[in-house]
Amino acid sequence: MSLFAALRLPREILFGKGQRHVLPTVAGRFGRRALVCTDERFAGTAVFAEIVKSLQAASIEVLVHDRVLPDVPRDSVGICVDEAAKFQPEMVIGIGGGSCLDFAKCAGLLLSHGGKLQDYYGEFKVPGPTLPLIAVPTTAGTGSEVTPVAVISDPDRTLKVGISSPYLIAAVALCDPELTMTCPPALTAIAGADALTHAIEAFTAKRRGEDPSLTQQHVFIGKTALTDHFALLAIKLLGRSLEKVCTDGTDADARADVMMGALAAGCAFGTAGTAAAHAVQYPAGALTHTAHGLGVATMMPYVMTYNSRVVAAEMAEIGAALGLEAKGRSAGEMADATIEEIRRLFTAIGITPTLADLGLPADKLDWTADQALGIDRLIKNNPRPFDLTAMRRLVQAAHDGDLAACAM
């Protein structure tokens, strides 16, 4: 197969200690009126007050919407847009976790193109550029600061829905690991596990060929040479520092590693996409009301086991990036060791080991499998194909904690 790659990223990515202090300079390039989207918790911090004050000192008018809710309820975005319309912002600044960044993407979309969020569900439904977005993450997990997708909750649908378009990619991702220093251990673990799952699924995603029209027909196109680079970087950084930062949140170097890992994972899956672990989490999460990162991490060892027969070489590379010794091991043996290391790491940071422990009822396994199989954009990205029988077996195995059953 000839070399093929694609990558969609922000115009500018700024990463490092203290980068939040350049926000006024960056924002000033886009205009003088900024809509700032964040949540109530972060809005009450001294750091947020300093950020707003610095923008105002740079002659940038600020309208703060500080009522972003987890999982971005659909109609909450419209409330913000109605309030911001008269202000006529020239940019949107999202500050916070993944929900705050996704909310900011959606607000910029509706301010630019009108209508309702339902008009844009799916891929390539956004008709053109939106207001410039500056994404300032305060957690290290979703990678939303660099991805082309916003995930929202629709009260008319059981599962979360996504809006996917290159036009949703932030103009600038401004990543300051100091903003993650106060993130509590449980959230640090769940967010970091989410990022590691992004990287693993992007690196093991199906390689979908060299059709020149692929990138124009799909937002998420499977693994490529460039997404592989970012995925392995993410795995290396998260593998060496995620457990450490969950134990000692004051470790600035580990915080930087984990934030860079989440960023790199976003750079990878924002083009490559994710696969079966995410597909199962959508229905399982809807039933159990558990955090997204927790659900995908719970599924990851089972999905890796299911896929290992067709991506043993990739699994071996993941193991090497995690620091495992490859000498004397076959690709299959290395793949097994890699899966065991992911299980060990996730157990060490408190990730729930089974779907049963997440609270998924046994009588909902068939429904979960059916719903997961129907999420085509994720299932078609999985390196090993699924039919309903295989998906049902995977979900049952993850519910029971039977890793060996996934390899069948």
mmCIF file of C-alpha atoms in Angstrom:
data_model
loop_
_atom_site.group_PDB
_atom_site.id
_atom_site.type_symbol
_atom_site.label_atom_id
_atom_site.label_comp_id
_atom_site.label_asym_id
_atom_site.label_seq_id
_atom_site.Cartn_x
_atom_site.Cartn_y
_atom_site.Cartn_z
ATOM 1 C CA MET A 1 0.000 0.000 0.000
ATOM 2 C CA SER A 2 1.400 3.401 -0.960
ATOM 3 C CA LEU A 3 1.865 6.080 1.655
ATOM 4 C CA PHE A 4 -1.358 7.889 2.521
ATOM 5 C CA ALA A 5 -2.119 10.430 5.215
ATOM 6 C CA ALA A 6 -4.569 13.120 6.173
ATOM 7 C CA LEU A 7 -4.809 15.475 9.111
ATOM 8 C CA ARG A 8 -7.264 18.201 10.117
ATOM 9 C CA LEU A 9 -6.104 20.460 12.947
ATOM 10 C CA PRO A 10 -6.434 24.018 14.329
ATOM 11 C CA ARG A 11 -4.514 26.779 12.613
ATOM 12 C CA GLU A 12 -2.451 27.179 15.761
ATOM 13 C CA ILE A 13 -1.728 24.929 18.743
ATOM 14 C CA LEU A 14 -0.073 26.579 21.735
ATOM 15 C CA PHE A 15 1.039 24.309 24.565
ATOM 16 C CA GLY A 16 2.970 24.982 27.734
ATOM 17 C CA LYS A 17 3.057 26.299 31.259
ATOM 18 C CA GLY A 18 1.519 29.763 31.472
ATOM 19 C CA GLN A 19 0.116 29.810 27.927
ATOM 20 C CA ARG A 20 -3.190 31.152 29.285
ATOM 21 C CA HIS A 21 -1.455 34.496 29.709
ATOM 22 C CA VAL A 22 -1.194 34.986 25.921
ATOM 23 C CA LEU A 23 -4.950 34.605 25.445
ATOM 24 C CA PRO A 24 -5.562 38.380 25.116
ATOM 25 C CA THR A 25 -2.962 38.652 22.352
ATOM 26 C CA VAL A 26 -4.371 35.647 20.530
ATOM 27 C CA ALA A 27 -7.965 36.836 20.913
ATOM 28 C CA GLY A 28 -7.071 40.306 19.697
ATOM 29 C CA ARG A 29 -6.338 38.898 16.238
ATOM 30 C CA PHE A 30 -10.004 37.940 15.831
ATOM 31 C CA GLY A 31 -11.736 41.081 17.003
ATOM 32 C CA ARG A 32 -12.832 43.007 20.083
ATOM 33 C CA ARG A 33 -15.925 41.129 21.306
ATOM 34 C CA ALA A 34 -15.657 37.663 22.788
ATOM 35 C CA LEU A 35 -18.337 35.247 23.965
ATOM 36 C CA VAL A 36 -16.770 33.168 26.722
ATOM 37 C CA CYS A 37 -18.387 29.796 27.469
ATOM 38 C CA THR A 38 -17.604 27.955 30.692
ATOM 39 C CA ASP A 39 -19.303 26.202 33.592
ATOM 40 C CA GLU A 40 -20.382 27.542 36.955
ATOM 41 C CA ARG A 41 -17.573 25.858 38.864
ATOM 42 C CA PHE A 42 -14.719 27.277 36.817
ATOM 43 C CA ALA A 43 -16.409 30.662 36.518
ATOM 44 C CA GLY A 44 -16.131 30.966 40.293
ATOM 45 C CA THR A 45 -12.355 30.523 40.387
ATOM 46 C CA ALA A 46 -9.714 33.191 40.783
ATOM 47 C CA VAL A 47 -8.002 31.939 37.615
ATOM 48 C CA PHE A 48 -11.114 32.595 35.539
ATOM 49 C CA ALA A 49 -11.478 36.071 37.023
ATOM 50 C CA GLU A 50 -7.868 36.784 36.037
ATOM 51 C CA ILE A 51 -8.490 35.544 32.495
ATOM 52 C CA VAL A 52 -11.535 37.775 32.033
ATOM 53 C CA LYS A 53 -9.711 40.748 33.534
ATOM 54 C CA SER A 54 -6.773 40.232 31.158
ATOM 55 C CA LEU A 55 -9.095 40.185 28.144
ATOM 56 C CA GLN A 56 -10.809 43.366 29.276
ATOM 57 C CA ALA A 57 -7.445 45.031 29.897
ATOM 58 C CA ALA A 58 -6.625 44.306 26.249
ATOM 59 C CA SER A 59 -9.777 46.217 25.196
ATOM 60 C CA ILE A 60 -11.724 43.053 24.414
ATOM 61 C CA GLU A 61 -15.359 43.167 25.508
ATOM 62 C CA VAL A 62 -16.447 39.955 27.175
ATOM 63 C CA LEU A 63 -19.843 38.316 27.493
ATOM 64 C CA VAL A 64 -19.610 35.364 29.875
ATOM 65 C CA HIS A 65 -22.003 32.421 29.624
ATOM 66 C CA ASP A 66 -21.209 30.367 32.722
ATOM 67 C CA ARG A 67 -24.056 27.860 32.674
ATOM 68 C CA VAL A 68 -22.600 25.066 30.562
ATOM 69 C CA LEU A 69 -23.895 21.710 31.790
ATOM 70 C CA PRO A 70 -22.348 18.230 31.466
ATOM 71 C CA ASP A 71 -23.030 16.468 28.161
ATOM 72 C CA VAL A 72 -24.324 19.714 26.552
ATOM 73 C CA PRO A 73 -28.131 19.468 26.690
ATOM 74 C CA ARG A 74 -29.398 20.440 23.224
ATOM 75 C CA ASP A 75 -31.631 23.340 24.188
ATOM 76 C CA SER A 76 -29.102 24.929 26.539
ATOM 77 C CA VAL A 77 -27.079 26.091 23.545
ATOM 78 C CA GLY A 78 -30.034 27.986 22.095
ATOM 79 C CA ILE A 79 -30.449 29.899 25.362
ATOM 80 C CA CYS A 80 -26.849 31.085 25.155
ATOM 81 C CA VAL A 81 -27.182 32.030 21.493
ATOM 82 C CA ASP A 82 -30.304 34.086 22.157
ATOM 83 C CA GLU A 83 -28.487 35.975 24.907
ATOM 84 C CA ALA A 84 -25.398 36.551 22.757
ATOM 85 C CA ALA A 85 -27.114 37.634 19.535
ATOM 86 C CA LYS A 86 -27.323 41.340 20.452
ATOM 87 C CA PHE A 87 -23.732 41.293 21.699
ATOM 88 C CA GLN A 88 -22.596 40.210 18.203
ATOM 89 C CA PRO A 89 -19.419 38.393 19.269
ATOM 90 C CA GLU A 90 -16.544 38.223 16.832
ATOM 91 C CA MET A 91 -15.151 35.072 18.427
ATOM 92 C CA VAL A 92 -16.051 32.360 20.910
ATOM 93 C CA ILE A 93 -13.708 31.306 23.712
ATOM 94 C CA GLY A 94 -14.431 27.940 25.310
ATOM 95 C CA ILE A 95 -12.768 27.395 28.690
ATOM 96 C CA GLY A 96 -13.244 24.184 30.643
ATOM 97 C CA GLY A 97 -13.636 20.468 30.094
ATOM 98 C CA GLY A 98 -14.893 18.751 26.972
ATOM 99 C CA SER A 99 -18.503 19.826 27.490
ATOM 100 C CA CYS A 100 -17.496 23.501 27.679
ATOM 101 C CA LEU A 101 -15.481 23.209 24.464
ATOM 102 C CA ASP A 102 -18.255 21.315 22.661
ATOM 103 C CA PHE A 103 -20.787 23.892 23.872
ATOM 104 C CA ALA A 104 -18.596 26.693 22.502
ATOM 105 C CA LYS A 105 -18.405 24.932 19.140
ATOM 106 C CA CYS A 106 -22.191 24.642 19.017
ATOM 107 C CA ALA A 107 -22.727 28.257 20.062
ATOM 108 C CA GLY A 108 -20.396 29.479 17.333
ATOM 109 C CA LEU A 109 -22.187 27.267 14.830
ATOM 110 C CA LEU A 110 -25.663 28.639 15.602
ATOM 111 C CA LEU A 111 -24.465 32.239 15.832
ATOM 112 C CA SER A 112 -22.916 31.842 12.372
ATOM 113 C CA HIS A 113 -25.539 29.804 10.525
ATOM 114 C CA GLY A 114 -28.731 29.927 12.563
ATOM 115 C CA GLY A 115 -31.301 27.152 12.747
ATOM 116 C CA LYS A 116 -31.292 24.431 15.371
ATOM 117 C CA LEU A 117 -28.609 21.975 16.364
ATOM 118 C CA GLN A 118 -30.762 19.170 14.950
ATOM 119 C CA ASP A 119 -30.142 20.630 11.493
ATOM 120 C CA TYR A 120 -26.470 19.721 11.751
ATOM 121 C CA TYR A 121 -26.448 16.203 13.221
ATOM 122 C CA GLY A 122 -24.112 13.860 11.368
ATOM 123 C CA GLU A 123 -21.168 14.579 9.100
ATOM 124 C CA PHE A 124 -20.521 17.532 6.783
ATOM 125 C CA LYS A 125 -23.814 19.277 7.589
ATOM 126 C CA VAL A 126 -22.188 22.575 8.597
ATOM 127 C CA PRO A 127 -22.369 24.749 5.447
ATOM 128 C CA GLY A 128 -19.342 26.967 6.014
ATOM 129 C CA PRO A 129 -16.934 28.588 8.479
ATOM 130 C CA THR A 130 -18.178 29.510 11.934
ATOM 131 C CA LEU A 131 -17.051 32.202 14.355
ATOM 132 C CA PRO A 132 -13.389 31.699 15.265
ATOM 133 C CA LEU A 133 -13.082 29.471 18.314
ATOM 134 C CA ILE A 134 -10.281 29.621 20.860
ATOM 135 C CA ALA A 135 -10.354 26.399 22.884
ATOM 136 C CA VAL A 136 -8.775 26.489 26.348
ATOM 137 C CA PRO A 137 -9.070 23.068 28.040
ATOM 138 C CA THR A 138 -8.892 22.729 31.820
ATOM 139 C CA THR A 139 -8.985 18.919 31.821
ATOM 140 C CA ALA A 140 -6.834 16.423 29.924
ATOM 141 C CA GLY A 141 -9.061 13.924 28.190
ATOM 142 C CA THR A 142 -11.507 14.662 25.402
ATOM 143 C CA GLY A 143 -9.130 16.341 22.980
ATOM 144 C CA SER A 144 -12.037 18.562 21.905
ATOM 145 C CA GLU A 145 -9.619 21.476 21.575
ATOM 146 C CA VAL A 146 -8.372 19.964 18.313
ATOM 147 C CA THR A 147 -11.210 17.752 17.029
ATOM 148 C CA PRO A 148 -13.955 18.391 14.431
ATOM 149 C CA VAL A 149 -16.814 17.040 16.542
ATOM 150 C CA ALA A 150 -19.219 18.284 19.210
ATOM 151 C CA VAL A 151 -21.245 15.757 21.190
ATOM 152 C CA ILE A 152 -24.580 16.801 22.704
ATOM 153 C CA SER A 153 -27.525 15.293 24.563
ATOM 154 C CA ASP A 154 -30.861 15.404 22.750
ATOM 155 C CA PRO A 155 -33.936 14.814 24.955
ATOM 156 C CA ASP A 156 -35.708 13.233 21.991
ATOM 157 C CA ARG A 157 -33.011 10.574 21.601
ATOM 158 C CA THR A 158 -31.748 7.893 23.921
ATOM 159 C CA LEU A 159 -28.135 8.137 22.752
ATOM 160 C CA LYS A 160 -25.914 11.186 22.539
ATOM 161 C CA VAL A 161 -25.530 12.659 19.066
ATOM 162 C CA GLY A 162 -22.623 14.246 17.274
ATOM 163 C CA ILE A 163 -22.092 17.113 14.879
ATOM 164 C CA SER A 164 -18.964 16.423 12.841
ATOM 165 C CA SER A 165 -17.415 18.931 10.459
ATOM 166 C CA PRO A 166 -13.955 20.354 9.792
ATOM 167 C CA TYR A 167 -15.590 23.768 10.259
ATOM 168 C CA LEU A 168 -15.960 22.968 13.978
ATOM 169 C CA ILE A 169 -12.215 22.722 14.527
ATOM 170 C CA ALA A 170 -10.973 25.503 16.774
ATOM 171 C CA ALA A 171 -8.936 28.273 15.207
ATOM 172 C CA VAL A 172 -6.557 28.096 18.180
ATOM 173 C CA ALA A 173 -6.023 25.407 20.812
ATOM 174 C CA LEU A 174 -4.431 27.052 23.824
ATOM 175 C CA CYS A 175 -3.308 24.395 26.290
ATOM 176 C CA ASP A 176 -1.847 25.339 29.659
ATOM 177 C CA PRO A 177 -1.177 22.314 31.919
ATOM 178 C CA GLU A 178 -1.290 24.588 34.955
ATOM 179 C CA LEU A 179 -5.055 24.770 34.422
ATOM 180 C CA THR A 180 -5.295 21.032 35.180
ATOM 181 C CA MET A 181 -3.403 21.161 38.488
ATOM 182 C CA THR A 182 -6.572 21.313 40.599
ATOM 183 C CA CYS A 183 -8.376 18.558 38.689
ATOM 184 C CA PRO A 184 -9.351 15.916 41.303
ATOM 185 C CA PRO A 185 -7.887 12.382 41.070
ATOM 186 C CA ALA A 186 -11.081 10.635 39.942
ATOM 187 C CA LEU A 187 -11.691 13.106 37.104
ATOM 188 C CA THR A 188 -8.013 13.040 36.166
ATOM 189 C CA ALA A 189 -8.200 9.242 35.890
ATOM 190 C CA ILE A 190 -11.395 9.136 33.841
ATOM 191 C CA ALA A 191 -10.281 11.910 31.492
ATOM 192 C CA GLY A 192 -6.826 10.402 31.024
ATOM 193 C CA ALA A 193 -8.258 6.945 30.380
ATOM 194 C CA ASP A 194 -10.547 8.504 27.774
ATOM 195 C CA ALA A 195 -7.522 10.008 26.049
ATOM 196 C CA LEU A 196 -5.613 6.716 26.097
ATOM 197 C CA THR A 197 -8.645 4.982 24.596
ATOM 198 C CA HIS A 198 -8.789 7.625 21.853
ATOM 199 C CA ALA A 199 -5.151 6.967 21.006
ATOM 200 C CA ILE A 200 -5.446 3.171 21.000
ATOM 201 C CA GLU A 201 -8.597 3.157 18.868
ATOM 202 C CA ALA A 202 -7.113 5.662 16.423
ATOM 203 C CA PHE A 203 -3.915 3.626 16.070
ATOM 204 C CA THR A 204 -5.754 0.335 15.577
ATOM 205 C CA ALA A 205 -8.531 1.782 13.390
ATOM 206 C CA LYS A 206 -9.150 0.213 10.025
ATOM 207 C CA ARG A 207 -6.888 1.386 7.221
ATOM 208 C CA ARG A 208 -9.487 2.272 4.647
ATOM 209 C CA GLY A 209 -7.515 2.589 1.437
ATOM 210 C CA GLU A 210 -6.359 5.311 -0.876
ATOM 211 C CA ASP A 211 -9.543 6.537 -2.537
ATOM 212 C CA PRO A 212 -8.864 10.260 -3.173
ATOM 213 C CA SER A 213 -12.483 11.089 -2.340
ATOM 214 C CA LEU A 214 -12.337 9.420 1.089
ATOM 215 C CA THR A 215 -11.505 12.629 2.927
ATOM 216 C CA GLN A 216 -14.315 14.486 1.170
ATOM 217 C CA GLN A 217 -16.953 11.885 1.976
ATOM 218 C CA HIS A 218 -16.032 11.140 5.605
ATOM 219 C CA VAL A 219 -14.884 13.241 8.527
ATOM 220 C CA PHE A 220 -13.277 10.209 10.201
ATOM 221 C CA ILE A 221 -11.264 8.181 7.717
ATOM 222 C CA GLY A 222 -9.342 5.504 9.636
ATOM 223 C CA LYS A 223 -5.664 5.297 10.492
ATOM 224 C CA THR A 224 -3.057 7.086 8.389
ATOM 225 C CA ALA A 225 0.663 7.723 8.632
ATOM 226 C CA LEU A 226 0.180 11.076 10.360
ATOM 227 C CA THR A 227 -2.531 10.018 12.799
ATOM 228 C CA ASP A 228 -0.334 7.065 13.788
ATOM 229 C CA HIS A 229 2.432 9.500 14.749
ATOM 230 C CA PHE A 230 0.184 11.409 17.136
ATOM 231 C CA ALA A 231 -1.437 8.265 18.539
ATOM 232 C CA LEU A 232 1.896 6.704 19.511
ATOM 233 C CA LEU A 233 3.053 9.978 21.076
ATOM 234 C CA ALA A 234 -0.126 10.051 23.153
ATOM 235 C CA ILE A 235 0.296 6.429 24.250
ATOM 236 C CA LYS A 236 3.903 7.055 25.279
ATOM 237 C CA LEU A 237 3.089 10.160 27.338
ATOM 238 C CA LEU A 238 -0.029 8.743 28.979
ATOM 239 C CA GLY A 239 1.637 5.406 29.641
ATOM 240 C CA ARG A 240 4.479 6.989 31.567
ATOM 241 C CA SER A 241 2.534 9.634 33.495
ATOM 242 C CA LEU A 242 -1.198 8.887 33.858
ATOM 243 C CA GLU A 243 -0.823 6.589 36.853
ATOM 244 C CA LYS A 244 1.703 8.980 38.371
ATOM 245 C CA VAL A 245 -0.558 12.030 38.101
ATOM 246 C CA CYS A 246 -3.507 10.159 39.582
ATOM 247 C CA THR A 247 -1.335 9.429 42.615
ATOM 248 C CA ASP A 248 0.255 12.890 42.879
ATOM 249 C CA GLY A 249 -1.720 15.656 41.200
ATOM 250 C CA THR A 250 0.933 18.235 42.132
ATOM 251 C CA ASP A 251 3.493 16.670 39.773
ATOM 252 C CA ALA A 252 3.741 19.427 37.165
ATOM 253 C CA ASP A 253 5.762 17.359 34.683
ATOM 254 C CA ALA A 254 3.254 14.500 34.828
ATOM 255 C CA ARG A 255 0.380 16.955 34.406
ATOM 256 C CA ALA A 256 2.073 18.313 31.292
ATOM 257 C CA ASP A 257 2.611 14.793 29.926
ATOM 258 C CA VAL A 258 -1.032 13.866 30.412
ATOM 259 C CA MET A 259 -2.337 17.090 28.884
ATOM 260 C CA MET A 260 -0.024 16.707 25.896
ATOM 261 C CA GLY A 261 -1.114 13.072 25.651
ATOM 262 C CA ALA A 262 -4.761 14.090 25.511
ATOM 263 C CA LEU A 263 -3.949 16.739 22.904
ATOM 264 C CA ALA A 264 -1.990 14.285 20.752
ATOM 265 C CA ALA A 265 -4.754 11.694 21.058
ATOM 266 C CA GLY A 266 -7.218 14.327 19.844
ATOM 267 C CA CYS A 267 -4.950 15.084 16.886
ATOM 268 C CA ALA A 268 -5.027 11.370 16.055
ATOM 269 C CA PHE A 269 -8.690 10.463 16.454
ATOM 270 C CA GLY A 270 -9.941 13.786 15.115
ATOM 271 C CA THR A 271 -9.052 12.433 11.687
ATOM 272 C CA ALA A 272 -8.736 8.662 12.217
ATOM 273 C CA GLY A 273 -11.841 8.307 14.386
ATOM 274 C CA THR A 274 -12.609 5.811 17.143
ATOM 275 C CA ALA A 275 -14.254 2.392 17.007
ATOM 276 C CA ALA A 276 -16.050 -0.341 18.954
ATOM 277 C CA ALA A 277 -15.255 0.754 22.526
ATOM 278 C CA HIS A 278 -16.966 4.052 21.802
ATOM 279 C CA ALA A 279 -19.827 2.328 20.003
ATOM 280 C CA VAL A 280 -20.671 0.221 23.050
ATOM 281 C CA GLN A 281 -20.282 3.139 25.448
ATOM 282 C CA TYR A 282 -22.987 5.208 23.742
ATOM 283 C CA PRO A 283 -25.864 2.849 24.645
ATOM 284 C CA ALA A 284 -24.222 1.565 27.846
ATOM 285 C CA GLY A 285 -23.624 5.122 29.025
ATOM 286 C CA ALA A 286 -27.191 6.122 28.206
ATOM 287 C CA LEU A 287 -28.499 3.325 30.441
ATOM 288 C CA THR A 288 -26.021 3.662 33.297
ATOM 289 C CA HIS A 289 -25.506 7.452 33.273
ATOM 290 C CA THR A 290 -21.802 6.952 33.762
ATOM 291 C CA ALA A 291 -19.011 9.223 32.559
ATOM 292 C CA HIS A 292 -18.028 8.720 28.931
ATOM 293 C CA GLY A 293 -14.343 8.229 29.708
ATOM 294 C CA LEU A 294 -15.125 5.609 32.321
ATOM 295 C CA GLY A 295 -17.308 3.626 29.924
ATOM 296 C CA VAL A 296 -14.888 3.581 26.993
ATOM 297 C CA ALA A 297 -11.995 2.649 29.284
ATOM 298 C CA THR A 298 -14.015 -0.201 30.779
ATOM 299 C CA MET A 299 -14.572 -1.548 27.247
ATOM 300 C CA MET A 300 -11.040 -1.048 25.957
ATOM 301 C CA PRO A 301 -9.345 -4.304 27.092
ATOM 302 C CA TYR A 302 -12.251 -6.356 25.731
ATOM 303 C CA VAL A 303 -12.210 -4.568 22.371
ATOM 304 C CA MET A 304 -8.426 -4.898 22.179
ATOM 305 C CA THR A 305 -8.749 -8.640 22.794
ATOM 306 C CA TYR A 306 -11.437 -8.950 20.109
ATOM 307 C CA ASN A 307 -9.263 -7.065 17.605
ATOM 308 C CA SER A 308 -5.884 -8.551 18.496
ATOM 309 C CA ARG A 309 -5.980 -11.337 15.905
ATOM 310 C CA VAL A 310 -6.041 -8.778 13.054
ATOM 311 C CA VAL A 311 -3.904 -5.977 14.557
ATOM 312 C CA ALA A 312 -1.287 -7.899 16.537
ATOM 313 C CA ALA A 313 1.502 -5.841 14.961
ATOM 314 C CA GLU A 314 -0.165 -2.585 15.973
ATOM 315 C CA MET A 315 -0.755 -3.944 19.487
ATOM 316 C CA ALA A 316 2.934 -4.749 19.712
ATOM 317 C CA GLU A 317 3.790 -1.151 18.764
ATOM 318 C CA ILE A 318 1.407 0.104 21.438
ATOM 319 C CA GLY A 319 3.165 -2.119 23.959
ATOM 320 C CA ALA A 320 6.535 -0.725 22.944
ATOM 321 C CA ALA A 321 5.196 2.821 23.353
ATOM 322 C CA LEU A 322 4.027 1.837 26.841
ATOM 323 C CA GLY A 323 7.568 0.743 27.642
ATOM 324 C CA LEU A 324 7.105 -3.028 27.465
ATOM 325 C CA GLU A 325 10.087 -5.167 26.553
ATOM 326 C CA ALA A 326 9.617 -6.678 23.084
ATOM 327 C CA LYS A 327 12.801 -8.771 22.854
ATOM 328 C CA GLY A 328 12.072 -12.464 22.490
ATOM 329 C CA ARG A 329 8.326 -12.004 22.153
ATOM 330 C CA SER A 330 6.260 -12.706 19.071
ATOM 331 C CA ALA A 331 3.752 -10.089 17.921
ATOM 332 C CA GLY A 332 0.963 -12.157 19.439
ATOM 333 C CA GLU A 333 2.747 -12.470 22.782
ATOM 334 C CA MET A 334 3.455 -8.745 22.749
ATOM 335 C CA ALA A 335 -0.199 -8.031 21.981
ATOM 336 C CA ASP A 336 -1.269 -10.122 24.974
ATOM 337 C CA ALA A 337 1.213 -8.297 27.203
ATOM 338 C CA THR A 338 -0.068 -4.956 25.929
ATOM 339 C CA ILE A 339 -3.671 -5.786 26.772
ATOM 340 C CA GLU A 340 -2.625 -6.931 30.227
ATOM 341 C CA GLU A 341 -0.704 -3.692 30.785
ATOM 342 C CA ILE A 342 -3.751 -1.619 29.812
ATOM 343 C CA ARG A 343 -5.866 -3.654 32.235
ATOM 344 C CA ARG A 344 -3.265 -3.182 34.970
ATOM 345 C CA LEU A 345 -3.030 0.567 34.383
ATOM 346 C CA PHE A 346 -6.773 1.081 34.315
ATOM 347 C CA THR A 347 -7.221 -0.981 37.472
ATOM 348 C CA ALA A 348 -4.510 1.048 39.205
ATOM 349 C CA ILE A 349 -6.288 4.349 38.495
ATOM 350 C CA GLY A 350 -9.718 3.069 39.468
ATOM 351 C CA ILE A 351 -11.417 2.273 36.160
ATOM 352 C CA THR A 352 -14.431 -0.012 36.556
ATOM 353 C CA PRO A 353 -13.519 -3.471 35.187
ATOM 354 C CA THR A 354 -16.883 -4.682 33.803
ATOM 355 C CA LEU A 355 -20.149 -3.402 32.371
ATOM 356 C CA ALA A 356 -21.929 -5.117 35.259
ATOM 357 C CA ASP A 357 -19.931 -3.008 37.700
ATOM 358 C CA LEU A 358 -20.946 0.073 35.708
ATOM 359 C CA GLY A 359 -24.543 -0.887 36.415
ATOM 360 C CA LEU A 360 -25.616 -2.203 33.007
ATOM 361 C CA PRO A 361 -28.552 -4.614 33.607
ATOM 362 C CA ALA A 362 -28.189 -8.120 32.194
ATOM 363 C CA ASP A 363 -31.573 -7.825 30.484
ATOM 364 C CA LYS A 364 -30.281 -4.839 28.455
ATOM 365 C CA LEU A 365 -27.324 -6.580 26.843
ATOM 366 C CA ASP A 366 -29.165 -7.448 23.615
ATOM 367 C CA TRP A 367 -30.401 -3.859 23.283
ATOM 368 C CA THR A 368 -26.922 -2.508 23.971
ATOM 369 C CA ALA A 369 -25.380 -4.771 21.327
ATOM 370 C CA ASP A 370 -28.016 -3.870 18.765
ATOM 371 C CA GLN A 371 -27.593 -0.132 19.360
ATOM 372 C CA ALA A 372 -23.797 -0.333 19.264
ATOM 373 C CA LEU A 373 -23.820 -2.234 15.993
ATOM 374 C CA GLY A 374 -26.011 0.466 14.487
ATOM 375 C CA ILE A 375 -23.459 3.246 15.028
ATOM 376 C CA ASP A 376 -21.975 2.792 11.592
ATOM 377 C CA ARG A 377 -19.383 5.595 11.698
ATOM 378 C CA LEU A 378 -17.683 3.784 14.594
ATOM 379 C CA ILE A 379 -18.260 0.152 13.648
ATOM 380 C CA LYS A 380 -16.942 0.612 10.108
ATOM 381 C CA ASN A 381 -13.732 1.952 11.676
ATOM 382 C CA ASN A 382 -13.097 -1.174 13.739
ATOM 383 C CA PRO A 383 -10.280 -3.295 12.296
ATOM 384 C CA ARG A 384 -12.123 -6.587 12.821
ATOM 385 C CA PRO A 385 -15.669 -6.689 11.397
ATOM 386 C CA PHE A 386 -18.744 -7.175 13.554
ATOM 387 C CA ASP A 387 -22.048 -8.908 13.056
ATOM 388 C CA LEU A 388 -24.757 -9.013 15.714
ATOM 389 C CA THR A 389 -23.533 -12.331 17.121
ATOM 390 C CA ALA A 390 -20.003 -11.020 17.557
ATOM 391 C CA MET A 391 -21.200 -7.773 19.117
ATOM 392 C CA ARG A 392 -23.503 -9.647 21.470
ATOM 393 C CA ARG A 393 -20.582 -11.860 22.512
ATOM 394 C CA LEU A 394 -18.362 -8.804 23.127
ATOM 395 C CA VAL A 395 -20.965 -7.062 25.274
ATOM 396 C CA GLN A 396 -21.655 -10.250 27.260
ATOM 397 C CA ALA A 397 -17.934 -10.778 27.850
ATOM 398 C CA ALA A 398 -17.476 -7.192 29.021
ATOM 399 C CA HIS A 399 -20.473 -7.567 31.303
ATOM 400 C CA ASP A 400 -19.155 -10.777 32.840
ATOM 401 C CA GLY A 401 -15.467 -9.824 32.922
ATOM 402 C CA ASP A 402 -14.585 -12.758 30.645
ATOM 403 C CA LEU A 403 -11.711 -11.449 28.542
ATOM 404 C CA ALA A 404 -11.029 -14.819 26.906
ATOM 405 C CA ALA A 405 -14.525 -14.917 25.397
ATOM 406 C CA CYS A 406 -13.680 -11.833 23.303
ATOM 407 C CA ALA A 407 -10.966 -13.637 21.365
ATOM 408 C CA MET A 408 -13.353 -16.136 19.746
#
